[in-house]
XYZ file of N, CA and C in Angstrom:
264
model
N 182.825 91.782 116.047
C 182.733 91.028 114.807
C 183.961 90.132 114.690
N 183.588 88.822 114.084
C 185.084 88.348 114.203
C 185.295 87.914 113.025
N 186.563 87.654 112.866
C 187.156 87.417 111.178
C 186.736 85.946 110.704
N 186.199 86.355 108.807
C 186.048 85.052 108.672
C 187.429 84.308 107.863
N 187.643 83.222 108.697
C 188.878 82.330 108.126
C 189.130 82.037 106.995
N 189.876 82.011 106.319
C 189.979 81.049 105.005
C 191.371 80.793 104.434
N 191.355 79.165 104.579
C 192.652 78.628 104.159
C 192.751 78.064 103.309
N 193.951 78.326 102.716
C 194.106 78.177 100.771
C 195.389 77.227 100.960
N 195.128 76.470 100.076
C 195.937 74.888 99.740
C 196.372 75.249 98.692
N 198.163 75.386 98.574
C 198.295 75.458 96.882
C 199.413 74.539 96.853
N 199.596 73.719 95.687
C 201.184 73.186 95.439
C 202.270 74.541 95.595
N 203.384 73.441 95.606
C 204.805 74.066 95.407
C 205.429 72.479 94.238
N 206.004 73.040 93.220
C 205.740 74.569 92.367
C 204.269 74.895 92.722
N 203.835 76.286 92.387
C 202.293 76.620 92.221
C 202.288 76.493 90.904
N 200.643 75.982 90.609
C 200.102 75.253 89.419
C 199.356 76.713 88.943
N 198.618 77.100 87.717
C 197.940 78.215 87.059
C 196.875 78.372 87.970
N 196.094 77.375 88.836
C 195.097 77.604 89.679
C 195.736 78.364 90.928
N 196.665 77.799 91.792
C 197.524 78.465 92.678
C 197.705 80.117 92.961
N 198.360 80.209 91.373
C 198.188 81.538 91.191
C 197.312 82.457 90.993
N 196.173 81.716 90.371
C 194.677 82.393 90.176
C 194.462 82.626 92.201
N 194.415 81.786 92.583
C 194.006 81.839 94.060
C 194.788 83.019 94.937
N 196.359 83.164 94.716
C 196.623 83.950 95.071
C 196.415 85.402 94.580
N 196.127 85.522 93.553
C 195.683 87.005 92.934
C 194.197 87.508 93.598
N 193.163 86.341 93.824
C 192.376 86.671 94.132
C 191.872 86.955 95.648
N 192.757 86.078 96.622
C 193.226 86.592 98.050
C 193.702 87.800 98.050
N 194.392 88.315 97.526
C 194.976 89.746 97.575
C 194.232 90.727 97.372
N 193.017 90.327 96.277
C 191.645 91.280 96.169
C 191.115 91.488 97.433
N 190.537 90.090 98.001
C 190.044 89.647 98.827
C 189.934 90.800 99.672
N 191.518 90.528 100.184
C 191.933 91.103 100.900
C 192.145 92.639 101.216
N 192.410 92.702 100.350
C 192.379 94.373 100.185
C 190.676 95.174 100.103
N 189.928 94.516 99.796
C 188.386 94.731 100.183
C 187.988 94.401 101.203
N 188.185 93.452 102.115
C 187.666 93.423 103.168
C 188.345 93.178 104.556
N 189.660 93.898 103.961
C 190.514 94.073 105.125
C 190.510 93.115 106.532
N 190.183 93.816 107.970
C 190.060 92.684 108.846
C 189.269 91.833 109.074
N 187.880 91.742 108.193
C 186.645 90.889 108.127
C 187.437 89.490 107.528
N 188.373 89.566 107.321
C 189.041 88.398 106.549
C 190.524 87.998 107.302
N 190.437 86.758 107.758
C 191.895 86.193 107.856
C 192.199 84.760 106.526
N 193.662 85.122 106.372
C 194.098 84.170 105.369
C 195.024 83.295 105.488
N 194.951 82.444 105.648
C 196.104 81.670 106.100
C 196.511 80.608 104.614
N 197.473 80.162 104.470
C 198.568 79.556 103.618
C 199.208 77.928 103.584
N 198.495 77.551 103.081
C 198.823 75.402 103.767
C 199.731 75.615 102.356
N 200.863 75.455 101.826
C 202.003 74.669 101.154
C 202.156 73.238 101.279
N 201.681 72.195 100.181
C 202.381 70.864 100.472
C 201.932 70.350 99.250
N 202.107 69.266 99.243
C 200.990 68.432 100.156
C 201.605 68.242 101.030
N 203.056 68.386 101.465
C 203.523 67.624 103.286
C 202.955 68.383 104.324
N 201.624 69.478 104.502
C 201.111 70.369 105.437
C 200.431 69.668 105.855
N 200.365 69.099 107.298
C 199.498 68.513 107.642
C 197.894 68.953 107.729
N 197.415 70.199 107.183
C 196.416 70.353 107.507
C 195.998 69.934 105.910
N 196.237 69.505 105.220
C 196.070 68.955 104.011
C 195.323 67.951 104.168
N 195.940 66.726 105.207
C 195.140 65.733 105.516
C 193.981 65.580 106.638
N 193.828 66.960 107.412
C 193.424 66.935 108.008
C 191.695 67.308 107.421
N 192.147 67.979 105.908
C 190.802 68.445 105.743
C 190.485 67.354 104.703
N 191.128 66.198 104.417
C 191.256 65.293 103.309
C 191.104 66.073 101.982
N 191.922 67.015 102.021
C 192.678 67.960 100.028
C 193.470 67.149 99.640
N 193.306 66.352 98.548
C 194.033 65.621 97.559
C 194.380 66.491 96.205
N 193.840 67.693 96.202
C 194.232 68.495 94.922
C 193.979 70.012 95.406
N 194.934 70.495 94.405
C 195.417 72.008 94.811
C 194.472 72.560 93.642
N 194.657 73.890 93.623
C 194.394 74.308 94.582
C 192.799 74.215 95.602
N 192.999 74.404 96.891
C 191.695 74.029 97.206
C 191.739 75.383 98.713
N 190.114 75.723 99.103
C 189.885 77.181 99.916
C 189.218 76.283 100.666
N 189.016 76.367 101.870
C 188.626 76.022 103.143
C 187.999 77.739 104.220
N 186.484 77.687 103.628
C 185.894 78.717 104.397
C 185.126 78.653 105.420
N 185.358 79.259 106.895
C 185.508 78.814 108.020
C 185.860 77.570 107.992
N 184.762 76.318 108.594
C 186.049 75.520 108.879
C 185.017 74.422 107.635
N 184.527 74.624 106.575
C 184.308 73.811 105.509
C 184.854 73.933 104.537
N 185.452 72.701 103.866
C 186.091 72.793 102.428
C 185.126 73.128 101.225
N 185.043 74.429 100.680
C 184.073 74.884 99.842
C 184.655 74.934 98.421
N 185.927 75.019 98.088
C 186.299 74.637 96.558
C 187.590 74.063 96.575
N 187.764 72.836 95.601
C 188.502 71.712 95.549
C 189.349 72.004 94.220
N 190.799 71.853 93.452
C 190.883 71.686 92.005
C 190.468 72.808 91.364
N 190.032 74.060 91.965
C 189.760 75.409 91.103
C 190.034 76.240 91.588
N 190.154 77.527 90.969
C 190.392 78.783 91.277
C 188.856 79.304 91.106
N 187.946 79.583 92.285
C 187.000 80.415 92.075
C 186.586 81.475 91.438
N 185.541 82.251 91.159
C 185.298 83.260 90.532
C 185.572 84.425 91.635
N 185.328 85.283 91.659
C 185.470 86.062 93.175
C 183.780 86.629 93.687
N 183.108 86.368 93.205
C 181.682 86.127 93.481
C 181.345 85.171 94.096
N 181.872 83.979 93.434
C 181.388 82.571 94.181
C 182.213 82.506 95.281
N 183.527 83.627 95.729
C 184.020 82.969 96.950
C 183.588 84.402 98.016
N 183.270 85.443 97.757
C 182.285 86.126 98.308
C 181.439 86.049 98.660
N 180.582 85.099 98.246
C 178.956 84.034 98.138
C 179.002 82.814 99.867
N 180.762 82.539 99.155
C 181.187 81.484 100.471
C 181.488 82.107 102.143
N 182.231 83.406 101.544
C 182.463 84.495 102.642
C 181.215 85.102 103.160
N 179.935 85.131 102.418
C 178.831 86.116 103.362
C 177.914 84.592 103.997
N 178.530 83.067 103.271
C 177.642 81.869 103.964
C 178.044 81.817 105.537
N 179.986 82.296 105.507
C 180.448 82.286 106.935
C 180.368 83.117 107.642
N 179.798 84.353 107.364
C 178.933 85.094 108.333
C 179.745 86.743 107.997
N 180.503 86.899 106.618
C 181.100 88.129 106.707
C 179.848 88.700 106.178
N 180.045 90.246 107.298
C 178.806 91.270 106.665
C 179.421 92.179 105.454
């Protein structure tokens, strides 16, 4: 089985969404342990910022599609995104 990706875009400072995002990675995470990798873009100077064209924070990138832009998800709707990328 292999892990599904997901990379989270937040400002520095982190904005109230930022932090919503990180509280909810940590759920995430702690539920679905290695079915999940998380990785961390800081910028906007991260180049993978432009690579996925994110103009606003916070924003989640599941596998390799940008699935929420400017919000902090519900943790349903990013569970919803996690079983689209193939977590069982």
């Amino acid at each position: 089985m292999s892990k599904v990706r997901i990379e989270a875009f937040v400002s520095i400072p982190p904005c109230s969404g930022g932090v919503a995002v990180k509280r909810l990675l940590k759920k995430i995470e702690a539920e679905f342990g290695d079915q999940v990798e998380i990785v961390f873009h800081t910028g906007p100077g991260d180049p993978e910022w432009e690579e996925y064209a994110i103009d606003n924070a916070p924003a989640l990138v599941i596998g390799d599609l940008v699935k929420f832009v400017g919000l902090a998800p519900s943790k349903a709707s990013l569970v919803g995104a996690l079983r689209e990328a193939g977590l069982e």
